[in-house]
mmCIF file of C-alpha atoms (C1' of nucleotides) in Angstrom:
data_model
loop_
_atom_site.group_PDB
_atom_site.id
_atom_site.type_symbol
_atom_site.label_atom_id
_atom_site.label_comp_id
_atom_site.label_asym_id
_atom_site.label_seq_id
_atom_site.Cartn_x
_atom_site.Cartn_y
_atom_site.Cartn_z
ATOM 1 C CA MET P 1 -11.629 -21.534 -9.501
ATOM 2 C CA SER P 2 -14.523 -19.251 -10.478
ATOM 3 C CA LEU P 3 -13.580 -16.137 -11.520
ATOM 4 C CA ILE P 4 -15.980 -12.747 -12.376
ATOM 5 C CA GLY P 5 -14.162 -10.044 -13.967
ATOM 6 C CA PHE P 6 -12.555 -11.589 -17.700
ATOM 7 C CA GLU P 7 -16.347 -12.913 -18.701
ATOM 8 C CA HIS P 8 -18.935 -10.897 -20.848
ATOM 9 C CA HIS P 9 -22.029 -10.860 -18.355
ATOM 10 C CA ASN P 10 -25.179 -8.432 -18.367
ATOM 11 C CA HIS P 11 -23.659 -4.911 -16.769
ATOM 12 C CA ALA P 12 -26.665 -2.640 -16.193
ATOM 13 C CA SER P 13 -28.731 -6.057 -14.055
ATOM 14 C CA CYS P 14 -25.215 -7.173 -11.957
ATOM 15 C CA ILE P 15 -25.098 -4.042 -11.024
ATOM 16 C CA GLU P 16 -28.819 -3.648 -10.020
ATOM 17 C CA SER P 17 -28.892 -6.707 -8.470
ATOM 18 C CA ALA P 18 -25.606 -6.451 -6.506
ATOM 19 C CA VAL P 19 -27.377 -3.093 -5.161
ATOM 20 C CA ALA P 20 -30.671 -5.004 -4.691
ATOM 21 C CA ALA P 21 -28.922 -7.349 -2.870
ATOM 22 C CA ALA P 22 -26.699 -5.177 -0.080
ATOM 23 C CA GLU P 23 -29.823 -2.592 0.422
ATOM 24 C CA GLY P 24 -31.610 -5.682 1.456
ATOM 25 C CA TYR P 25 -28.884 -7.570 3.309
ATOM 26 C CA CYS P 26 -28.281 -3.980 4.832
ATOM 27 C CA ALA P 27 -32.208 -3.919 6.048
ATOM 28 C CA GLU P 28 -31.957 -7.200 7.654
ATOM 29 C CA ASN P 29 -29.131 -6.162 9.405
ATOM 30 C CA GLY P 30 -29.872 -2.333 10.564
ATOM 31 C CA LEU P 31 -27.285 -1.182 8.629
ATOM 32 C CA GLN P 32 -28.151 2.130 6.890
ATOM 33 C CA PHE P 33 -27.915 2.070 3.329
ATOM 34 C CA THR P 34 -27.302 5.339 2.809
ATOM 35 C CA PRO P 35 -27.269 7.664 -0.688
ATOM 36 C CA VAL P 36 -23.310 7.473 -1.094
ATOM 37 C CA ARG P 37 -22.927 4.725 0.356
ATOM 38 C CA GLN P 38 -24.868 3.801 -1.916
ATOM 39 C CA ARG P 39 -24.139 5.567 -5.200
ATOM 40 C CA VAL P 40 -19.828 4.107 -3.941
ATOM 41 C CA LEU P 41 -20.713 0.930 -4.330
ATOM 42 C CA GLU P 42 -22.473 1.243 -7.893
ATOM 43 C CA LEU P 43 -18.967 3.023 -8.878
ATOM 44 C CA LEU P 44 -17.248 0.168 -7.768
ATOM 45 C CA LEU P 45 -19.643 -2.200 -9.474
ATOM 46 C CA ALA P 46 -19.192 -0.144 -13.117
ATOM 47 C CA GLN P 47 -15.939 -1.498 -13.544
ATOM 48 C CA HIS P 48 -14.588 -4.255 -13.091
ATOM 49 C CA ARG P 49 -11.417 -2.216 -12.108
ATOM 50 C CA ALA P 50 -9.912 -0.641 -8.909
ATOM 51 C CA MET P 51 -11.224 2.784 -8.056
ATOM 52 C CA GLY P 52 -9.074 5.042 -5.606
ATOM 53 C CA ALA P 53 -10.954 6.712 -2.498
ATOM 54 C CA TYR P 54 -10.066 10.380 -4.617
ATOM 55 C CA GLU P 55 -10.866 9.291 -7.609
ATOM 56 C CA ILE P 56 -14.328 8.355 -6.075
ATOM 57 C CA LEU P 57 -14.567 11.389 -4.380
ATOM 58 C CA ASP P 58 -14.109 13.126 -7.216
ATOM 59 C CA VAL P 59 -17.650 11.963 -8.628
ATOM 60 C CA LEU P 60 -19.291 12.107 -5.378
ATOM 61 C CA ARG P 61 -18.515 15.966 -5.616
ATOM 62 C CA GLU P 62 -19.541 15.982 -9.013
ATOM 63 C CA GLU P 63 -23.052 14.826 -8.130
ATOM 64 C CA GLY P 64 -23.205 17.114 -4.913
ATOM 65 C CA LEU P 65 -22.512 13.863 -2.800
ATOM 66 C CA GLY P 66 -20.176 15.127 -0.437
ATOM 67 C CA ALA P 67 -16.316 17.168 -1.155
ATOM 68 C CA GLN P 68 -13.831 15.832 1.355
ATOM 69 C CA PRO P 69 -12.205 12.831 1.783
ATOM 70 C CA PRO P 70 -13.498 11.340 4.577
ATOM 71 C CA VAL P 71 -16.840 11.423 2.804
ATOM 72 C CA ALA P 72 -14.986 8.186 0.475
ATOM 73 C CA TYR P 73 -13.382 6.569 2.722
ATOM 74 C CA ARG P 74 -15.923 6.736 4.994
ATOM 75 C CA ALA P 75 -18.477 5.150 2.295
ATOM 76 C CA LEU P 76 -15.623 2.319 1.620
ATOM 77 C CA ASP P 77 -15.116 1.579 4.981
ATOM 78 C CA PHE P 78 -18.716 0.586 5.477
ATOM 79 C CA LEU P 79 -18.704 -1.153 2.252
ATOM 80 C CA VAL P 80 -15.507 -3.142 2.874
ATOM 81 C CA ARG P 81 -16.520 -3.760 6.633
ATOM 82 C CA HIS P 82 -19.554 -4.978 5.333
ATOM 83 C CA GLY P 83 -18.597 -7.955 2.622
ATOM 84 C CA PHE P 84 -20.016 -5.472 -0.451
ATOM 85 C CA ALA P 85 -16.624 -4.576 -1.117
ATOM 86 C CA HIS P 86 -12.371 -5.124 -0.887
ATOM 87 C CA ARG P 87 -9.358 -3.361 -0.601
ATOM 88 C CA VAL P 88 -6.859 -4.009 -3.159
ATOM 89 C CA GLU P 89 -4.099 -4.122 -1.134
ATOM 90 C CA LYS P 90 -1.260 -4.010 -3.492
ATOM 91 C CA LEU P 91 -3.299 -0.782 -5.835
ATOM 92 C CA ASN P 92 -4.338 1.406 -2.855
ATOM 93 C CA ALA P 93 -7.875 1.087 -3.881
ATOM 94 C CA PHE P 94 -11.213 -0.142 -3.756
ATOM 95 C CA THR P 95 -12.827 -3.236 -5.532
ATOM 96 C CA ALA P 96 -16.784 -4.156 -4.965
ATOM 97 C CA CYS P 97 -16.605 -7.451 -3.615
ATOM 98 C CA ALA P 98 -17.828 -10.050 -6.621
ATOM 99 C CA HIS P 99 -19.626 -12.677 -3.956
ATOM 100 C CA PRO P 100 -21.471 -10.807 -1.682
ATOM 101 C CA GLY P 101 -22.818 -12.813 1.272
ATOM 102 C CA GLU P 102 -20.100 -15.710 1.074
ATOM 103 C CA THR P 103 -17.715 -15.646 3.469
ATOM 104 C CA HIS P 104 -14.508 -15.831 1.748
ATOM 105 C CA SER P 105 -10.631 -14.766 1.420
ATOM 106 C CA PRO P 106 -10.299 -12.990 -2.065
ATOM 107 C CA VAL P 107 -7.705 -13.319 -4.571
ATOM 108 C CA PHE P 108 -6.984 -10.980 -6.933
ATOM 109 C CA LEU P 109 -5.961 -10.762 -10.206
ATOM 110 C CA ILE P 110 -4.612 -7.729 -11.639
ATOM 111 C CA CYS P 111 -4.180 -6.874 -14.780
ATOM 112 C CA ARG P 112 -0.630 -4.516 -15.541
ATOM 113 C CA ALA P 113 -2.484 -3.990 -19.223
ATOM 114 C CA CYS P 114 -6.147 -2.953 -18.929
ATOM 115 C CA ASN P 115 -6.384 -2.641 -15.021
ATOM 116 C CA THR P 116 -8.732 -5.008 -14.626
ATOM 117 C CA VAL P 117 -9.373 -6.849 -11.345
ATOM 118 C CA ALA P 118 -10.764 -9.731 -11.063
ATOM 119 C CA GLU P 119 -11.858 -11.702 -7.813
ATOM 120 C CA ALA P 120 -10.927 -14.932 -8.066
ATOM 121 C CA GLN P 121 -11.589 -17.919 -5.057
ATOM 122 C CA ALA P 122 -8.403 -20.170 -4.689
ATOM 123 C CA GLN P 123 -9.635 -22.088 -1.165
ATOM 124 C CA GLY P 124 -6.606 -24.353 -2.344
ATOM 125 C CA ALA P 125 -3.754 -21.579 -1.456
ATOM 126 C CA THR P 126 -5.602 -19.712 0.867
ATOM 127 C CA GLY P 127 -6.361 -22.705 2.773
ATOM 128 C CA MET P 128 -2.650 -24.524 2.566
ATOM 129 C CA LEU P 129 -1.308 -20.231 3.486
ATOM 130 C CA ALA P 130 -3.324 -21.118 6.603
ATOM 131 C CA SER P 131 -2.616 -24.383 7.824
ATOM 132 C CA ALA P 132 0.889 -23.937 7.063
ATOM 133 C CA ALA P 133 1.225 -20.801 9.185
ATOM 134 C CA ARG P 134 -0.972 -22.908 11.588
ATOM 135 C CA ASP P 135 2.130 -25.470 11.846
ATOM 136 C CA SER P 136 4.184 -22.456 13.558
ATOM 137 C CA GLY P 137 1.553 -21.361 15.675
ATOM 138 C CA PHE P 138 0.404 -18.229 14.155
ATOM 139 C CA ARG P 139 -3.136 -17.293 13.416
ATOM 140 C CA VAL P 140 -4.452 -16.330 11.010
ATOM 141 C CA ASP P 141 -6.939 -13.190 11.094
ATOM 142 C CA ARG P 142 -7.230 -11.957 7.275
ATOM 143 C CA ALA P 143 -5.408 -13.199 4.541
ATOM 144 C CA VAL P 144 -4.229 -10.467 1.337
ATOM 145 C CA VAL P 145 -3.813 -13.156 -1.713
ATOM 146 C CA GLU P 146 -3.023 -10.488 -5.267
ATOM 147 C CA ALA P 147 -1.366 -11.217 -7.811
ATOM 148 C CA GLU P 148 -0.257 -8.733 -10.784
ATOM 149 C CA GLY P 149 -0.092 -10.218 -14.308
ATOM 150 C CA VAL P 150 -1.261 -9.735 -17.774
ATOM 151 C CA CYS P 151 -4.701 -11.293 -18.617
ATOM 152 C CA ALA P 152 -5.822 -13.590 -21.004
ATOM 153 C CA ARG P 153 -7.400 -10.970 -23.424
ATOM 154 C CA CYS P 154 -4.779 -8.687 -22.808
ATOM 155 C CA ARG P 155 -2.150 -11.252 -23.938
ATOM 156 C CA GLU P 156 -3.476 -12.316 -27.540
ATOM 157 C CA GLY P 157 -4.243 -8.203 -28.039
ATOM 158 C CA HIS P 158 -0.686 -7.980 -28.264
ATOM 159 C CA ALA P 159 0.749 -11.860 -28.654
ATOM 160 C CA GLY P 160 2.081 -10.820 -24.748
ATOM 161 C CA MET W 1 6.886 -24.067 5.082
ATOM 162 C CA SER W 2 10.248 -22.594 6.778
ATOM 163 C CA LEU W 3 10.173 -19.798 8.734
ATOM 164 C CA ILE W 4 12.333 -16.839 9.846
ATOM 165 C CA GLY W 5 11.798 -14.569 11.993
ATOM 166 C CA PHE W 6 9.610 -15.614 15.182
ATOM 167 C CA GLU W 7 12.622 -17.799 16.327
ATOM 168 C CA HIS W 8 16.143 -17.057 18.286
ATOM 169 C CA HIS W 9 18.963 -16.193 16.660
ATOM 170 C CA ASN W 10 22.820 -14.805 16.374
ATOM 171 C CA HIS W 11 21.468 -11.631 15.446
ATOM 172 C CA ALA W 12 24.798 -9.735 15.188
ATOM 173 C CA SER W 13 26.090 -12.630 13.030
ATOM 174 C CA CYS W 14 22.631 -12.738 10.859
ATOM 175 C CA ILE W 15 23.031 -9.426 10.037
ATOM 176 C CA GLU W 16 26.610 -9.800 9.440
ATOM 177 C CA SER W 17 26.289 -12.081 7.177
ATOM 178 C CA ALA W 18 23.708 -11.118 5.194
ATOM 179 C CA VAL W 19 25.376 -7.475 5.159
ATOM 180 C CA ALA W 20 28.432 -9.501 3.648
ATOM 181 C CA ALA W 21 26.278 -11.433 0.655
ATOM 182 C CA ALA W 22 24.506 -8.556 -0.844
ATOM 183 C CA GLU W 23 28.392 -6.932 -0.643
ATOM 184 C CA GLY W 24 29.282 -10.438 -2.579
ATOM 185 C CA TYR W 25 26.499 -10.169 -5.425
ATOM 186 C CA CYS W 26 27.072 -6.454 -5.791
ATOM 187 C CA ALA W 27 30.860 -6.775 -6.318
ATOM 188 C CA GLU W 28 30.342 -10.071 -8.975
ATOM 189 C CA ASN W 29 27.066 -8.479 -10.567
ATOM 190 C CA GLY W 30 28.935 -4.653 -10.871
ATOM 191 C CA LEU W 31 26.689 -3.641 -8.821
ATOM 192 C CA GLN W 32 27.372 -0.151 -6.768
ATOM 193 C CA PHE W 33 26.567 -1.419 -2.596
ATOM 194 C CA THR W 34 26.819 2.192 -1.313
ATOM 195 C CA PRO W 35 26.870 3.762 2.008
ATOM 196 C CA VAL W 36 24.123 4.403 2.311
ATOM 197 C CA ARG W 37 22.434 1.183 0.614
ATOM 198 C CA GLN W 38 24.547 -0.963 3.178
ATOM 199 C CA ARG W 39 22.861 1.220 6.232
ATOM 200 C CA VAL W 40 19.173 0.850 4.876
ATOM 201 C CA LEU W 41 19.889 -3.038 4.893
ATOM 202 C CA GLU W 42 21.444 -2.760 7.926
ATOM 203 C CA LEU W 43 18.744 -1.058 9.204
ATOM 204 C CA LEU W 44 15.726 -3.720 7.816
ATOM 205 C CA LEU W 45 18.385 -6.675 8.966
ATOM 206 C CA ALA W 46 18.288 -5.538 12.449
ATOM 207 C CA GLN W 47 14.207 -5.725 13.286
ATOM 208 C CA HIS W 48 12.035 -8.685 12.156
ATOM 209 C CA ARG W 49 9.710 -6.149 11.199
ATOM 210 C CA ALA W 50 8.646 -3.598 8.598
ATOM 211 C CA MET W 51 9.841 -0.558 8.754
ATOM 212 C CA GLY W 52 8.309 2.553 7.055
ATOM 213 C CA ALA W 53 10.356 4.843 4.155
ATOM 214 C CA TYR W 54 10.563 8.034 6.632
ATOM 215 C CA GLU W 55 11.209 6.101 9.713
ATOM 216 C CA ILE W 56 14.557 4.917 7.920
ATOM 217 C CA LEU W 57 14.774 8.298 6.471
ATOM 218 C CA ASP W 58 14.966 9.297 10.332
ATOM 219 C CA VAL W 59 17.890 7.036 10.468
ATOM 220 C CA LEU W 60 18.783 8.060 7.694
ATOM 221 C CA ARG W 61 18.952 11.695 8.607
ATOM 222 C CA GLU W 62 20.634 11.272 11.868
ATOM 223 C CA GLU W 63 23.538 9.958 10.283
ATOM 224 C CA GLY W 64 24.028 12.647 7.990
ATOM 225 C CA LEU W 65 23.401 10.367 4.725
ATOM 226 C CA GLY W 66 20.599 11.815 3.432
ATOM 227 C CA ALA W 67 17.547 14.165 4.534
ATOM 228 C CA GLN W 68 14.586 14.110 1.568
ATOM 229 C CA PRO W 69 12.354 11.116 0.718
ATOM 230 C CA PRO W 70 13.656 9.992 -2.472
ATOM 231 C CA VAL W 71 17.181 9.334 -0.630
ATOM 232 C CA ALA W 72 15.464 6.297 1.408
ATOM 233 C CA TYR W 73 12.969 5.201 -1.703
ATOM 234 C CA ARG W 74 15.846 5.021 -3.754
ATOM 235 C CA ALA W 75 17.466 2.764 -1.669
ATOM 236 C CA LEU W 76 15.126 0.811 -0.918
ATOM 237 C CA ASP W 77 14.369 0.191 -4.362
ATOM 238 C CA PHE W 78 17.940 -0.528 -5.069
ATOM 239 C CA LEU W 79 17.063 -3.216 -2.444
ATOM 240 C CA VAL W 80 13.633 -4.387 -3.168
ATOM 241 C CA ARG W 81 14.841 -4.827 -7.275
ATOM 242 C CA HIS W 82 18.054 -7.152 -6.224
ATOM 243 C CA GLY W 83 16.296 -9.344 -3.671
ATOM 244 C CA PHE W 84 17.502 -7.666 -0.743
ATOM 245 C CA ALA W 85 14.455 -6.596 0.715
ATOM 246 C CA HIS W 86 10.511 -6.902 -0.026
ATOM 247 C CA ARG W 87 8.010 -4.469 0.131
ATOM 248 C CA VAL W 88 4.643 -5.452 2.601
ATOM 249 C CA GLU W 89 1.899 -4.654 0.545
ATOM 250 C CA LYS W 90 -0.175 -4.805 3.012
ATOM 251 C CA LEU W 91 2.417 -1.665 5.682
ATOM 252 C CA ASN W 92 3.439 0.355 2.750
ATOM 253 C CA ALA W 93 6.701 -0.576 4.133
ATOM 254 C CA PHE W 94 9.374 -2.470 3.806
ATOM 255 C CA THR W 95 11.877 -6.278 4.937
ATOM 256 C CA ALA W 96 14.986 -7.829 5.021
ATOM 257 C CA CYS W 97 14.754 -10.300 2.457
ATOM 258 C CA ALA W 98 15.020 -13.582 4.564
ATOM 259 C CA HIS W 99 16.123 -15.781 1.560
ATOM 260 C CA PRO W 100 17.917 -13.763 -0.653
ATOM 261 C CA GLY W 101 19.959 -14.943 -3.161
ATOM 262 C CA GLU W 102 16.964 -17.460 -3.753
ATOM 263 C CA THR W 103 14.144 -17.144 -6.084
ATOM 264 C CA HIS W 104 11.152 -17.492 -3.996
ATOM 265 C CA SER W 105 8.020 -16.261 -3.599
ATOM 266 C CA PRO W 106 7.754 -14.063 -0.837
ATOM 267 C CA VAL W 107 5.021 -14.936 1.882
ATOM 268 C CA PHE W 108 4.785 -12.895 4.894
ATOM 269 C CA LEU W 109 2.941 -13.526 8.239
ATOM 270 C CA ILE W 110 2.415 -10.246 9.826
ATOM 271 C CA CYS W 111 1.165 -9.742 14.142
ATOM 272 C CA ARG W 112 -0.570 -7.422 14.742
ATOM 273 C CA ALA W 113 0.652 -7.387 18.472
ATOM 274 C CA CYS W 114 4.165 -7.572 18.484
ATOM 275 C CA ASN W 115 4.475 -6.457 14.248
ATOM 276 C CA THR W 116 6.893 -8.985 13.766
ATOM 277 C CA VAL W 117 6.597 -9.724 9.958
ATOM 278 C CA ALA W 118 7.842 -13.197 9.243
ATOM 279 C CA GLU W 119 9.022 -14.354 5.792
ATOM 280 C CA ALA W 120 7.673 -18.100 4.869
ATOM 281 C CA GLN W 121 7.857 -20.006 1.950
ATOM 282 C CA ALA W 122 4.807 -21.474 0.974
ATOM 283 C CA GLN W 123 5.317 -22.808 -2.715
ATOM 284 C CA GLY W 124 1.998 -24.518 -2.050
ATOM 285 C CA ALA W 125 0.156 -21.543 -2.543
ATOM 286 C CA THR W 126 1.547 -19.560 -4.252
ATOM 287 C CA GLY W 127 2.165 -22.997 -6.558
ATOM 288 C CA MET W 128 -1.727 -23.483 -7.008
ATOM 289 C CA LEU W 129 -2.175 -19.738 -7.473
ATOM 290 C CA ALA W 130 -0.386 -19.293 -10.336
ATOM 291 C CA SER W 131 -1.473 -22.633 -11.643
ATOM 292 C CA ALA W 132 -5.781 -21.642 -11.564
ATOM 293 C CA ALA W 133 -4.569 -18.322 -12.570
ATOM 294 C CA ARG W 134 -2.977 -19.984 -15.797
ATOM 295 C CA ASP W 135 -6.083 -21.854 -16.199
ATOM 296 C CA SER W 136 -7.612 -18.843 -16.799
ATOM 297 C CA GLY W 137 -5.226 -17.737 -19.157
ATOM 298 C CA PHE W 138 -3.827 -14.962 -16.530
ATOM 299 C CA ARG W 139 0.248 -15.098 -16.791
ATOM 300 C CA VAL W 140 1.090 -13.842 -12.806
ATOM 301 C CA ASP W 141 4.123 -11.504 -12.665
ATOM 302 C CA ARG W 142 4.398 -10.769 -9.359
ATOM 303 C CA ALA W 143 2.161 -13.074 -6.394
ATOM 304 C CA VAL W 144 1.590 -11.177 -3.308
ATOM 305 C CA VAL W 145 1.014 -13.349 -0.343
ATOM 306 C CA GLU W 146 0.948 -11.854 3.366
ATOM 307 C CA ALA W 147 -1.214 -13.368 6.157
ATOM 308 C CA GLU W 148 -2.305 -10.064 9.391
ATOM 309 C CA GLY W 149 -2.783 -12.290 12.529
ATOM 310 C CA VAL W 150 -1.282 -13.171 15.924
ATOM 311 C CA CYS W 151 1.807 -15.238 16.356
ATOM 312 C CA ALA W 152 2.258 -18.056 18.811
ATOM 313 C CA ARG W 153 4.436 -16.395 20.610
ATOM 314 C CA CYS W 154 1.759 -13.177 21.284
ATOM 315 C CA ARG W 155 -0.722 -15.758 22.018
ATOM 316 C CA GLU W 156 0.636 -17.271 24.466
ATOM 317 C CA GLY W 157 1.908 -14.164 26.184
ATOM 318 C CA HIS W 158 -2.298 -12.917 26.549
ATOM 319 C CA ALA W 159 -4.084 -16.502 26.362
ATOM 320 C CA GLY W 160 -4.877 -15.229 22.969
ATOM 321 C "C1'" DC C 1 45.189 8.245 -18.263
ATOM 322 C "C1'" DT C 2 40.830 10.304 -20.692
ATOM 323 C "C1'" DG C 3 37.071 11.363 -22.599
ATOM 324 C "C1'" DA C 4 32.505 9.575 -22.539
ATOM 325 C "C1'" DT C 5 28.564 7.312 -20.662
ATOM 326 C "C1'" DA C 6 26.074 5.529 -17.167
ATOM 327 C "C1'" DA C 7 24.463 5.277 -12.243
ATOM 328 C "C1'" DT C 8 24.729 7.919 -8.329
ATOM 329 C "C1'" DT C 9 23.395 11.234 -4.856
ATOM 330 C "C1'" DG C 10 21.657 15.996 -3.770
ATOM 331 C "C1'" DG C 11 17.684 18.238 -3.609
ATOM 332 C "C1'" DT C 12 13.370 20.825 -4.535
ATOM 333 C "C1'" DA C 13 8.191 20.266 -4.859
ATOM 334 C "C1'" DT C 14 4.520 18.003 -5.321
ATOM 335 C "C1'" DA C 15 1.431 14.115 -5.997
ATOM 336 C "C1'" DT C 16 -1.197 10.345 -3.772
ATOM 337 C "C1'" DT C 17 -3.114 8.383 0.038
ATOM 338 C "C1'" DA C 18 -5.147 8.498 4.784
ATOM 339 C "C1'" DT C 19 -7.100 9.867 9.068
ATOM 340 C "C1'" DA C 20 -7.514 12.725 13.241
ATOM 341 C "C1'" DA C 21 -10.574 15.929 15.443
ATOM 342 C "C1'" DC C 22 -14.954 18.551 16.471
ATOM 343 C "C1'" DA C 23 -19.475 20.425 15.349
ATOM 344 C "C1'" DT C 24 -23.862 19.151 14.449
ATOM 345 C "C1'" DC C 25 -27.742 16.775 12.899
ATOM 346 C "C1'" DG C 26 -31.541 12.918 13.279
ATOM 347 C "C1'" DC C 27 -33.652 9.202 14.426
ATOM 348 C "C1'" DA C 28 -34.901 5.717 17.497
ATOM 349 C "C1'" DA C 29 -35.187 3.722 22.541
ATOM 350 C "C1'" DG C 30 -36.368 4.224 26.535
ATOM 351 C "C1'" DC Q 1 -38.970 14.542 26.240
ATOM 352 C "C1'" DT Q 2 -33.815 13.526 26.314
ATOM 353 C "C1'" DT Q 3 -30.629 10.573 26.027
ATOM 354 C "C1'" DG Q 4 -27.532 8.047 22.970
ATOM 355 C "C1'" DC Q 5 -25.732 6.351 18.963
ATOM 356 C "C1'" DG Q 6 -24.898 6.428 14.060
ATOM 357 C "C1'" DA Q 7 -24.014 9.005 9.749
ATOM 358 C "C1'" DT Q 8 -22.619 13.729 7.882
ATOM 359 C "C1'" DG Q 9 -19.576 17.823 6.885
ATOM 360 C "C1'" DT Q 10 -15.809 19.837 7.608
ATOM 361 C "C1'" DT Q 11 -10.792 21.721 8.462
ATOM 362 C "C1'" DA Q 12 -6.473 20.578 9.052
ATOM 363 C "C1'" DT Q 13 -2.930 17.276 9.339
ATOM 364 C "C1'" DA Q 14 -0.363 13.047 8.267
ATOM 365 C "C1'" DA Q 15 1.987 9.322 5.916
ATOM 366 C "C1'" DT Q 16 3.472 7.889 1.524
ATOM 367 C "C1'" DA Q 17 5.643 8.839 -2.958
ATOM 368 C "C1'" DT Q 18 6.985 9.883 -7.009
ATOM 369 C "C1'" DA Q 19 8.465 14.125 -11.288
ATOM 370 C "C1'" DC Q 20 12.521 16.302 -11.542
ATOM 371 C "C1'" DC Q 21 16.689 19.142 -12.337
ATOM 372 C "C1'" DA Q 22 21.584 19.459 -11.123
ATOM 373 C "C1'" DA Q 23 25.592 18.532 -9.927
ATOM 374 C "C1'" DT Q 24 28.849 14.793 -8.706
ATOM 375 C "C1'" DT Q 25 31.491 10.272 -9.072
ATOM 376 C "C1'" DA Q 26 31.910 5.309 -11.527
ATOM 377 C "C1'" DT Q 27 33.006 2.647 -15.147
ATOM 378 C "C1'" DC Q 28 35.335 1.402 -19.075
ATOM 379 C "C1'" DA Q 29 36.496 1.687 -24.053
ATOM 380 C "C1'" DG Q 30 39.729 3.617 -26.766
#
DNA sequence: CTGATAATTGGTATATTATAACATCGCAAG
DNA sequence: CTTGCGATGTTATAATATACCAATTATCAG
């Protein structure tokens, strides 16, 4: 399992390169990487936690990029549809994709204490789910795997 | 993986026995299995799909058991808290537990075509998730595993 | 039984999340 | 040019969920 979200890294460059990657992908595929879409992606990248649509909308509104819910939802739909972000069902919120470009079934580790959302890869778990489902004739189109708990740092913090 | 939801079974008796089991459990543990709680459990058991809180509330209202959202949410909270029902995050809806009494991490298979929600047991998948998370110091308190797709019957139905 | 306590109910109000619907704009293909 | 498509801007409303307070009912120690 590789895991992004709980380690240290150069955040500014991490955002820049992710945005550049998205921009490139859109250019190659005839998609419009508009200001609102870019800004929403930046907001999501800026924090390793999930943001609600209305939380994002508040920022867009302050910045004059849009004031109504559909503005945020449309940008989020775009980002999710093209794999730049994911929806975290458990939180009814959104988070930037930590592995854009790669095809993957994300697994989220949600820390109840610090609200960090780490995106992990657990090939095994989703593979097992898919094959077990297949045995009963069920075809899995999308798997949601999300674990709520407490991350290492927070457990150390209060001896939890 | 055991799987309840897509096979045939005697539904009336399946409901009766589940209700009786819940009633017994409550009696043993000093919990109140009130009319609203019983009725909500029956409603959930009556269908192998997830029901929204407001859908349940509509029935309760017709039957004079309560008219406001908190009535439904409180009964659902009770049922979920004591393991008689589960919340399906992906659908923001609720379904009766297919394995009451047993400690388990449910896995849901949600059919997009017929809306059936089957509760499966996939020890392997959740176990793998838990152990992989543990390796990074994350303690999993609750795992959400839900697969959206098409069940065997619906795939046959339209050659899907 | 009785009073204290906790659990449940009934209700109002409101918060939060999400989408439907429609007019307009801008751009690129034909 | 004009047609069509995707994106935008906006209004309105749907769907999901919770905070809070008053009143009632169950439970249990004494």
